mmCIF file of C-alpha atoms in Angstrom:
data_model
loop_
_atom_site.group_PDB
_atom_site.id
_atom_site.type_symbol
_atom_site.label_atom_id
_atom_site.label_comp_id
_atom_site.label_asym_id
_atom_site.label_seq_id
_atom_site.Cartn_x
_atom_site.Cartn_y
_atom_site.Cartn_z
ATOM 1 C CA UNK U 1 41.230 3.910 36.104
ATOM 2 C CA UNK U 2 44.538 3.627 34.916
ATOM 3 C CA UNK U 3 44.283 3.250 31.726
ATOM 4 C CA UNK U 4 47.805 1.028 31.121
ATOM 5 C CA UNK U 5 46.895 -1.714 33.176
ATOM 6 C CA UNK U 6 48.354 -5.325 32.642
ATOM 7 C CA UNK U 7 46.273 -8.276 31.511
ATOM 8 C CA UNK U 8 46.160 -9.549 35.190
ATOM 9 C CA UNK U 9 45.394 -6.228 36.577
ATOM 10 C CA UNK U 10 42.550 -5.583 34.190
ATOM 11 C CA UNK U 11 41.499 -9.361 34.981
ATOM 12 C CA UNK U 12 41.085 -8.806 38.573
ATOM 13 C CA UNK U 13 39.301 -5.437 38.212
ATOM 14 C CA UNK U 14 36.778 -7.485 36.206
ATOM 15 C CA UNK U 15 36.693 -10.254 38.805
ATOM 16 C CA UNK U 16 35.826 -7.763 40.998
ATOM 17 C CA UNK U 17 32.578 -6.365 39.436
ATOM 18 C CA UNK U 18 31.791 -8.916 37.477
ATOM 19 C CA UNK U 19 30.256 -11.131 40.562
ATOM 20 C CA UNK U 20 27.481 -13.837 40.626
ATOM 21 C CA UNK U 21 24.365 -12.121 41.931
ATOM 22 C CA UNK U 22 21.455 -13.991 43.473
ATOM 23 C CA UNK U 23 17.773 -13.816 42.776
ATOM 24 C CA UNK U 24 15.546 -13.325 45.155
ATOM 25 C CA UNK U 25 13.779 -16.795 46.289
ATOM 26 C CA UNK U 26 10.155 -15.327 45.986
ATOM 27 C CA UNK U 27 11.555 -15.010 42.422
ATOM 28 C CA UNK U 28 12.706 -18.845 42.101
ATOM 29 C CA UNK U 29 9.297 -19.899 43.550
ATOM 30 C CA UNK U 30 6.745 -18.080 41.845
ATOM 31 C CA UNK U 31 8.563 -18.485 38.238
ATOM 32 C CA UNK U 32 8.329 -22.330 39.069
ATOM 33 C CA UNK U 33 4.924 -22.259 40.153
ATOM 34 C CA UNK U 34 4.446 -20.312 36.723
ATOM 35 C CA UNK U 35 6.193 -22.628 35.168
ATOM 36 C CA UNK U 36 3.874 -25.733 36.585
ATOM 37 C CA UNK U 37 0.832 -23.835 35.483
ATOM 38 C CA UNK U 38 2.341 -23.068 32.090
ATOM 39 C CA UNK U 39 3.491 -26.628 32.019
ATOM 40 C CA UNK U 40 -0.368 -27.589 32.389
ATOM 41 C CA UNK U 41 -1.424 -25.656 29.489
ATOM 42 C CA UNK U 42 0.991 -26.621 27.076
ATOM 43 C CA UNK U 43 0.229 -28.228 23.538
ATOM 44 C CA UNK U 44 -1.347 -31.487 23.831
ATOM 45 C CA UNK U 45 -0.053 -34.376 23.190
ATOM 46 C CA UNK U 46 -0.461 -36.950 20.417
ATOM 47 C CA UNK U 47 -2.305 -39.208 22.116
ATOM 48 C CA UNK U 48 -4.475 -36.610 23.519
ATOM 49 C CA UNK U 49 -4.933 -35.599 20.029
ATOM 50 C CA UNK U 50 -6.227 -39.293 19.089
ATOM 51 C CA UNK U 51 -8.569 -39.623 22.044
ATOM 52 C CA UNK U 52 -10.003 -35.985 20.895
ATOM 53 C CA UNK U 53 -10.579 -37.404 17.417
ATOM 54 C CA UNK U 54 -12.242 -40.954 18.294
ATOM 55 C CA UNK U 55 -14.432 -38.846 21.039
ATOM 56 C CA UNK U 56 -15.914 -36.697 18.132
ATOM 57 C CA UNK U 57 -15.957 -39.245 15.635
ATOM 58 C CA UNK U 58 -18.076 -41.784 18.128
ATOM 59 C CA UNK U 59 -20.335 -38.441 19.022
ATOM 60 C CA UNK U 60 -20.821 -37.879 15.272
ATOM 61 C CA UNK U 61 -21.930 -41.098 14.825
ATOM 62 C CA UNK U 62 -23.872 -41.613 17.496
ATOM 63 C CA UNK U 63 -25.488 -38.455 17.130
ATOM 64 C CA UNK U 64 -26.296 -39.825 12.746
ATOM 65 C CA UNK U 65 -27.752 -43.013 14.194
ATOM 66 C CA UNK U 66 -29.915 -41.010 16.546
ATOM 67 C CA UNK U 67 -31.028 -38.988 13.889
ATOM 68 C CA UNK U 68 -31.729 -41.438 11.255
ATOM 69 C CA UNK U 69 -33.864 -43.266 14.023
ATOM 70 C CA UNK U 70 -35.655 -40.295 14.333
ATOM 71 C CA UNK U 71 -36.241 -39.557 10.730
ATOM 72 C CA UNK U 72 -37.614 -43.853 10.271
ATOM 73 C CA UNK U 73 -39.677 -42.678 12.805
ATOM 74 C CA UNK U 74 -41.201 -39.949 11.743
ATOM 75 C CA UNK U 75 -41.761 -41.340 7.940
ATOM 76 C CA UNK U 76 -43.216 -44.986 9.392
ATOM 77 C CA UNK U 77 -46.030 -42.264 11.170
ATOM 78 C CA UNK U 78 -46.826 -40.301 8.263
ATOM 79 C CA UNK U 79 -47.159 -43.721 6.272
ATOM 80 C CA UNK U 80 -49.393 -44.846 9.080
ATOM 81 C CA UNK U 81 -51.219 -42.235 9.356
ATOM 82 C CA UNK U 82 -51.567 -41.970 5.293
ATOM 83 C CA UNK U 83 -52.187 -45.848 5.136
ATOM 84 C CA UNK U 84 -55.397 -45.378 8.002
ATOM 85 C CA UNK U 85 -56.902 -42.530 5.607
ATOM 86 C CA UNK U 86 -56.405 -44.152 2.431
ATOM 87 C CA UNK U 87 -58.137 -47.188 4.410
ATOM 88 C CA UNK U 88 -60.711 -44.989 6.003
ATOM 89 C CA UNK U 89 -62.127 -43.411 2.250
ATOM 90 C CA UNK U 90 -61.688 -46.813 0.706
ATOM 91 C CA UNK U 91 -64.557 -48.223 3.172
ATOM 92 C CA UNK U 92 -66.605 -45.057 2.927
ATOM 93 C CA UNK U 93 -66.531 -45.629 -1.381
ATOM 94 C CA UNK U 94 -67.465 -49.428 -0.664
ATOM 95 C CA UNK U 95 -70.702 -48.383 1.555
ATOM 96 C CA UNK I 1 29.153 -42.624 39.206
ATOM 97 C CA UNK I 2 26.731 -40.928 37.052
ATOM 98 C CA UNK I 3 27.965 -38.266 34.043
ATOM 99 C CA UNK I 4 26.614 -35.173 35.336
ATOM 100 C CA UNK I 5 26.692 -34.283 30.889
ATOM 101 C CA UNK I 6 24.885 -37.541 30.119
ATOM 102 C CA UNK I 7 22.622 -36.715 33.606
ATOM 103 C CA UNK I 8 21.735 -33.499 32.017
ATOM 104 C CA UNK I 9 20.851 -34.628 28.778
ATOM 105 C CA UNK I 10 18.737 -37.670 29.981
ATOM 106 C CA UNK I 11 16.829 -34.947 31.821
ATOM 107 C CA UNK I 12 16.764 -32.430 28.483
ATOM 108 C CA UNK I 13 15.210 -35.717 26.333
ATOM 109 C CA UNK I 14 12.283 -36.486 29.661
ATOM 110 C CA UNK I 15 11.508 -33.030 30.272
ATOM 111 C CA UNK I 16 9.316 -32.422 27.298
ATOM 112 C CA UNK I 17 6.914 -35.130 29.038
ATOM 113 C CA UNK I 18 8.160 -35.056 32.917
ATOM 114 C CA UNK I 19 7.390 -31.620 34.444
ATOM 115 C CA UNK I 20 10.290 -33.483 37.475
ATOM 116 C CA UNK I 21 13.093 -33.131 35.077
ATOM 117 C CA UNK I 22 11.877 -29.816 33.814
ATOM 118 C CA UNK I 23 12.100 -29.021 37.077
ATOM 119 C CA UNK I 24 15.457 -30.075 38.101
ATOM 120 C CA UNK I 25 16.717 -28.476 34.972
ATOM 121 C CA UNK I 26 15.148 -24.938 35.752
ATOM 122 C CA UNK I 27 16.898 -25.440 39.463
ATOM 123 C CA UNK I 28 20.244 -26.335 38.094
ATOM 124 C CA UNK I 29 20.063 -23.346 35.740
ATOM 125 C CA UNK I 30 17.831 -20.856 36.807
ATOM 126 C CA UNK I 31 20.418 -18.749 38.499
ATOM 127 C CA UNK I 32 23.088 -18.740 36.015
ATOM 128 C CA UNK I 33 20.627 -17.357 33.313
ATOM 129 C CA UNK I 34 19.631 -14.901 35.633
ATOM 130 C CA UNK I 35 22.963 -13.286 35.736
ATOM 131 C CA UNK I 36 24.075 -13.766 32.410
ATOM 132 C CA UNK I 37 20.303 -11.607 31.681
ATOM 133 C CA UNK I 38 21.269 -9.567 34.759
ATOM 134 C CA UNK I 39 24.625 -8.127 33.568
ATOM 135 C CA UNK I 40 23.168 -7.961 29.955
ATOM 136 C CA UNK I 41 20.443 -5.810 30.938
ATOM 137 C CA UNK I 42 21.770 -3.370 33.787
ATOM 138 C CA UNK I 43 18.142 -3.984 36.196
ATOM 139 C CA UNK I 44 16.993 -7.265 38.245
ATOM 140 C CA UNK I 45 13.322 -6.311 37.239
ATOM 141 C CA UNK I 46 14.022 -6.767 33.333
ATOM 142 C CA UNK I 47 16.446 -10.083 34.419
ATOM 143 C CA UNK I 48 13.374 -11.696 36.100
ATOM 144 C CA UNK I 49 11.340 -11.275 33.285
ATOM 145 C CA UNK I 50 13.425 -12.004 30.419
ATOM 146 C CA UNK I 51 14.202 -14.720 32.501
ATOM 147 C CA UNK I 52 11.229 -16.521 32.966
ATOM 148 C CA UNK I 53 10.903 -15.629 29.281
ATOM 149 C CA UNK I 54 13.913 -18.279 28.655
ATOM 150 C CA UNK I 55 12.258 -21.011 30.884
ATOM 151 C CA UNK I 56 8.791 -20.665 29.063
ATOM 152 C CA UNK I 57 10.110 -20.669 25.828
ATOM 153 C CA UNK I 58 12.377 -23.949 26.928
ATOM 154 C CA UNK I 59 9.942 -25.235 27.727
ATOM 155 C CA UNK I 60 7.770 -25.304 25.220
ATOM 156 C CA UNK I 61 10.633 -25.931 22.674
ATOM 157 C CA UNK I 62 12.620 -28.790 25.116
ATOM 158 C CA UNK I 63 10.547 -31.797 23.526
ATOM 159 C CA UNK I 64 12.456 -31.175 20.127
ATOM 160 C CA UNK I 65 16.110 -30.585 22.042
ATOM 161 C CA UNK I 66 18.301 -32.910 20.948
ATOM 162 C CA UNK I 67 21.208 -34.105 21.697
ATOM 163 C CA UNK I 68 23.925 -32.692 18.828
ATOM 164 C CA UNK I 69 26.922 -32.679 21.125
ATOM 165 C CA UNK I 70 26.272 -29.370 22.707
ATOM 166 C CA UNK I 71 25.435 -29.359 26.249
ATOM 167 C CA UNK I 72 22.062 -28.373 27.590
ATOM 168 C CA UNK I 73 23.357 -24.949 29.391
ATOM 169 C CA UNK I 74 24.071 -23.685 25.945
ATOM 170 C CA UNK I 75 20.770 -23.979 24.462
ATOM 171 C CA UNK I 76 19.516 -22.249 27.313
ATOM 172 C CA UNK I 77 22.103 -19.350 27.211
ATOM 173 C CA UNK I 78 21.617 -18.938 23.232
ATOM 174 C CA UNK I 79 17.791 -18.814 24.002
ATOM 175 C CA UNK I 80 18.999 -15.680 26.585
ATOM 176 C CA UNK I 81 21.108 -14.200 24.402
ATOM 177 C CA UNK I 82 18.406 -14.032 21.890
ATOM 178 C CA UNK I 83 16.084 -12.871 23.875
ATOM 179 C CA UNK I 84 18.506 -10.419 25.173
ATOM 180 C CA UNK I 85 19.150 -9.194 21.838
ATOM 181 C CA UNK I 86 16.014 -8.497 21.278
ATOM 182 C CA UNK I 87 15.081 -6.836 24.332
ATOM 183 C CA UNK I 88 18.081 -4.695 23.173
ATOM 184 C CA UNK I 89 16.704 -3.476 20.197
ATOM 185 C CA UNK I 90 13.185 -3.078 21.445
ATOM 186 C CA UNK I 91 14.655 -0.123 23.732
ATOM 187 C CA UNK I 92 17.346 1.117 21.151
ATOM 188 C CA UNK I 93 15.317 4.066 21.648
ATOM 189 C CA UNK I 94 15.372 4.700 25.411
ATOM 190 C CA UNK I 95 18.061 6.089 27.645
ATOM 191 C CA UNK I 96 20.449 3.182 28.986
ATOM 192 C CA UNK I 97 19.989 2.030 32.765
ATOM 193 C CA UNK I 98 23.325 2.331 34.518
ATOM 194 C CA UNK I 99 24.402 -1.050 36.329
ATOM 195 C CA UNK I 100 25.245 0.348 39.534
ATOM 196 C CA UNK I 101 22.727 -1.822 41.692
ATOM 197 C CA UNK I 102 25.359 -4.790 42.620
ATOM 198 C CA UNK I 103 28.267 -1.879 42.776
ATOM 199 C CA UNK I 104 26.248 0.180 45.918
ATOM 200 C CA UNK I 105 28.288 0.669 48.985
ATOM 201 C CA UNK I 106 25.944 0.500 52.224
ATOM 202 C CA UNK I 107 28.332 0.427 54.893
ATOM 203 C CA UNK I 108 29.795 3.027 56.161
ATOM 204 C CA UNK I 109 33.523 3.440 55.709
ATOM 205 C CA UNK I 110 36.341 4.463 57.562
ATOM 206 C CA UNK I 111 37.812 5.635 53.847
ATOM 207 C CA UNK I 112 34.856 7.100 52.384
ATOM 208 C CA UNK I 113 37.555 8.995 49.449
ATOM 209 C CA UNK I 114 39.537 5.946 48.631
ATOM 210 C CA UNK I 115 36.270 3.752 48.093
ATOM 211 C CA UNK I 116 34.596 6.770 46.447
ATOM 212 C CA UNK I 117 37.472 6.278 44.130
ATOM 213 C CA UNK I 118 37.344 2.988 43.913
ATOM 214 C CA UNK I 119 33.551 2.998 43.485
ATOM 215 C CA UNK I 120 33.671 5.302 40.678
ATOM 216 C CA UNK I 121 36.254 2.936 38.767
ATOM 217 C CA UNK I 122 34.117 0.202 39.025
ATOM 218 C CA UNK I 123 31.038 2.319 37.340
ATOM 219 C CA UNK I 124 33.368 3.743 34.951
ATOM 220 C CA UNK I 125 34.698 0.012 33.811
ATOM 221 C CA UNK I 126 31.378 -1.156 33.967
ATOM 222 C CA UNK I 127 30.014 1.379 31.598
ATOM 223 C CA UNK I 128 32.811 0.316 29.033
ATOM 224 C CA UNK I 129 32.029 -3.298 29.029
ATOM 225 C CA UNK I 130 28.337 -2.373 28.557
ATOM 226 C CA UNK I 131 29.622 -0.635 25.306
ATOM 227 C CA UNK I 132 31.168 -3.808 23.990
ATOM 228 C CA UNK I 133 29.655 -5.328 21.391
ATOM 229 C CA UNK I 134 27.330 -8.230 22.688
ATOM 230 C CA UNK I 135 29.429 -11.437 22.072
ATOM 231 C CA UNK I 136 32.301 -9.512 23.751
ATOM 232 C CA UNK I 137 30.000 -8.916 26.842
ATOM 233 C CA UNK I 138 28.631 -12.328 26.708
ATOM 234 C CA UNK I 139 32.406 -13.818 26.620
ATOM 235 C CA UNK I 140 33.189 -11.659 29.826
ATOM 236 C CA UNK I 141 29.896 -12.866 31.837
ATOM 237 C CA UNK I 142 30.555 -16.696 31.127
ATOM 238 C CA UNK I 143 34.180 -16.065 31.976
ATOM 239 C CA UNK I 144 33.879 -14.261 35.264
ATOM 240 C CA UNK I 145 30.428 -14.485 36.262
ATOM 241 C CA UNK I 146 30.278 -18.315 35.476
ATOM 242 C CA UNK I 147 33.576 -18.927 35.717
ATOM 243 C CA UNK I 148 33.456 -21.470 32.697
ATOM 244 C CA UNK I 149 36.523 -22.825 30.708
ATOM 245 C CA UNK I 150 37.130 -21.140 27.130
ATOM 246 C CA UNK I 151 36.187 -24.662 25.747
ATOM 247 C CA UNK I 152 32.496 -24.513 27.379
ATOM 248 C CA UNK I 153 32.040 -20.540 26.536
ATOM 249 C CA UNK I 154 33.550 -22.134 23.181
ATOM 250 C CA UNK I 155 30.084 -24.453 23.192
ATOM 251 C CA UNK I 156 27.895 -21.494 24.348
ATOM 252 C CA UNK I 157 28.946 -19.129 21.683
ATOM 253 C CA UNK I 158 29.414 -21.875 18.854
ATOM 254 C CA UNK I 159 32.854 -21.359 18.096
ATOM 255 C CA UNK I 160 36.131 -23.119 18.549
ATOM 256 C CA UNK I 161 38.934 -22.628 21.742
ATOM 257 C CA UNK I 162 40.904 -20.890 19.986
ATOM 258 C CA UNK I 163 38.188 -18.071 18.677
ATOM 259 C CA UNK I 164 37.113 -17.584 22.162
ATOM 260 C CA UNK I 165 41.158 -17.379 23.018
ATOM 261 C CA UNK I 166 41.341 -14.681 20.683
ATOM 262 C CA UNK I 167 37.841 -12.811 21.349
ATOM 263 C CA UNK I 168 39.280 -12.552 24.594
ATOM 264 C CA UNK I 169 42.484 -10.768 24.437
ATOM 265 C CA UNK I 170 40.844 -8.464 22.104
ATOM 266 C CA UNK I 171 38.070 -7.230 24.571
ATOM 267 C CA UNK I 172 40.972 -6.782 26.605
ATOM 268 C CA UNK I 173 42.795 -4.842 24.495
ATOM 269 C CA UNK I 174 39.271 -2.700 23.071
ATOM 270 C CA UNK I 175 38.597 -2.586 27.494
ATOM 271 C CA UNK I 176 42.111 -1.146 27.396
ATOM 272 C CA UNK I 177 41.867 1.248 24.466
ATOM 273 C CA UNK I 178 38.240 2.636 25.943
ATOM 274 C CA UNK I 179 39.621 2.876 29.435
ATOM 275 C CA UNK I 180 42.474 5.311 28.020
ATOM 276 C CA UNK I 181 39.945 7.597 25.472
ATOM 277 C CA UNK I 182 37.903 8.092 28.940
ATOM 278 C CA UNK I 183 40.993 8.857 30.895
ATOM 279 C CA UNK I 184 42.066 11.287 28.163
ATOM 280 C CA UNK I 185 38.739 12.854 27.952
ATOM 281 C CA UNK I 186 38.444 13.377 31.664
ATOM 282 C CA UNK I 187 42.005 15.315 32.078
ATOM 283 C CA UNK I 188 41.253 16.951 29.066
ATOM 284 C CA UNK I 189 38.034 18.260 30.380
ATOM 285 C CA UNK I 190 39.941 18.796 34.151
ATOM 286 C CA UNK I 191 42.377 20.882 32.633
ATOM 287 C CA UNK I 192 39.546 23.298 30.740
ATOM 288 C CA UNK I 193 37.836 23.408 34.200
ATOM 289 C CA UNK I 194 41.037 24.722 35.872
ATOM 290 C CA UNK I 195 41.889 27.242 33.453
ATOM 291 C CA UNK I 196 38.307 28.689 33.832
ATOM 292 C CA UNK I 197 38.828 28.586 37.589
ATOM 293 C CA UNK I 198 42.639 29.921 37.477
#
């Protein structure tokens, strides 16, 4: 390469190599199809974040109610069942 | 008729939320990343995948573009270039690739010296502008490669006309100097080859 080469020479040696080159199209494709699936998995969104939130929230309470119900439950039975005996040895002192 | 620059950035603000104008971004710019990466990095295999680096990293990142008067193209090439840069440094410690993929000659030629010649100028500029610094090789690739004004490379690089103007002739001038050190080298080394023969 000569090495005293004008500013137009030099400009049209680099014209020369420096081309466009093109990508394959398998390339194109699959990177946008990665792209889509990447696209799919990406942070969520606000209101996704909200309808997260009010979905556990409603579980949670939901879930309390159905537990306090059970726990009512389970005390109005033992105070039946305590209530019957107490009844039960009350009659037995009277006879 | 539309603004293609007000176009592009109407498609920058939906494509956080519209994988459609993601998509017509990644098609408008897909291929000038890729040779931008492509004549940074020597090898199409390390192009593709620093290149679908860029795109998954604008993408996650495009909701918060906005627009501060500098086109979309230029986010995307300063998201290459640092990527790039990095990629750089990762392999500081390996042997450079020579770019000599796009340069191959397949045809036969009814020449074969003078585009042997010609063939090993090419390499042997090549190889110099892969020793500039990396805003000097960036500045070449958007000029040539892309073919964009000093006022857009201006945008890309975040500096003014007149810096790029000035960037440029001095890569010449460095391209210049470096061409002339290899040229003495080479006769130098010639002329101890011929005294050992003679």
């Amino acid at each position: 390469m000569d090495a005293n080469l004008s500013t137009k020479q030099l400009e049209d040696l680099l014209a020369d190599i420096l081309v466009p080159v093109e990508p394959s199209v398998q390339f194109i494709r699959r990177l946008r199809a990665r792209l889509v699936t990447y696209h799919g998995r990406g942070p969520l969104s606000s209101w996704m974040v909200i309808v997260v939130i009010a979905t556990v929230f409603l579980l949670a309470v939901t879930s309390i109610g159905l537990v306090i119900r059970f726990f009512l439950g389970w005390v109005s039975l033992i105070g039946i069942i305590s209530n019957r005996r107490r009844m039960k040895s009350e009659v037995r002192v009277a006879t | 008729m539309k603004d293609p620059a007000m176009d592009e950035m109407s498609l920058a603000q939906r494509a956080g939320s519209d994988p459609e104008a993601f998509g017509e971004l990644y098609e408008r710019h897909v291929r000038k990343i890729y040779n931008y990466i492509y004549y940074r990095t020597g090898n199409v295999h390390d192009a593709e995948d620093l290149t679908e680096m860029v795109f998954q990293r604008a993408l996650r990142h495009v909701g918060k573009f906005e627009d501060k008067g500098v086109p979309f193209t230029a986010w995307l090439y300063r998201i290459a270039h640092n990527l790039v840069a990095n990629w750089h440094r990762d392999r500081s410690r390996r042997p450079v690739v020579p770019l000599d993929q796009h340069a191959a000659v397949s045809e036969v030629s009814a020449y074969p010296e003078s585009e042997a010649m010609a063939l090993e100028e090419t390499e042997l500029l090549m190889t110099i502008v892969r020793q500039l610094p990396p805003d000097r090789q960036q500045l070449l690739i958007l000029k040539f490669v892309e073919h964009m004004s000093n006022a857009e490379i201006g945008d890309v690089m975040d500096r003014s006309e007149g810096a790029v103007k000035s960037l440029y002739h001095r890569t010449l001038n460095a391209l210049r100097v470096e061409a002339k050190r290899l040229e003495e080298e080479s006769s130098a080394a010639r002329s101890v080859n011929d005294e050992k023969a003679g």
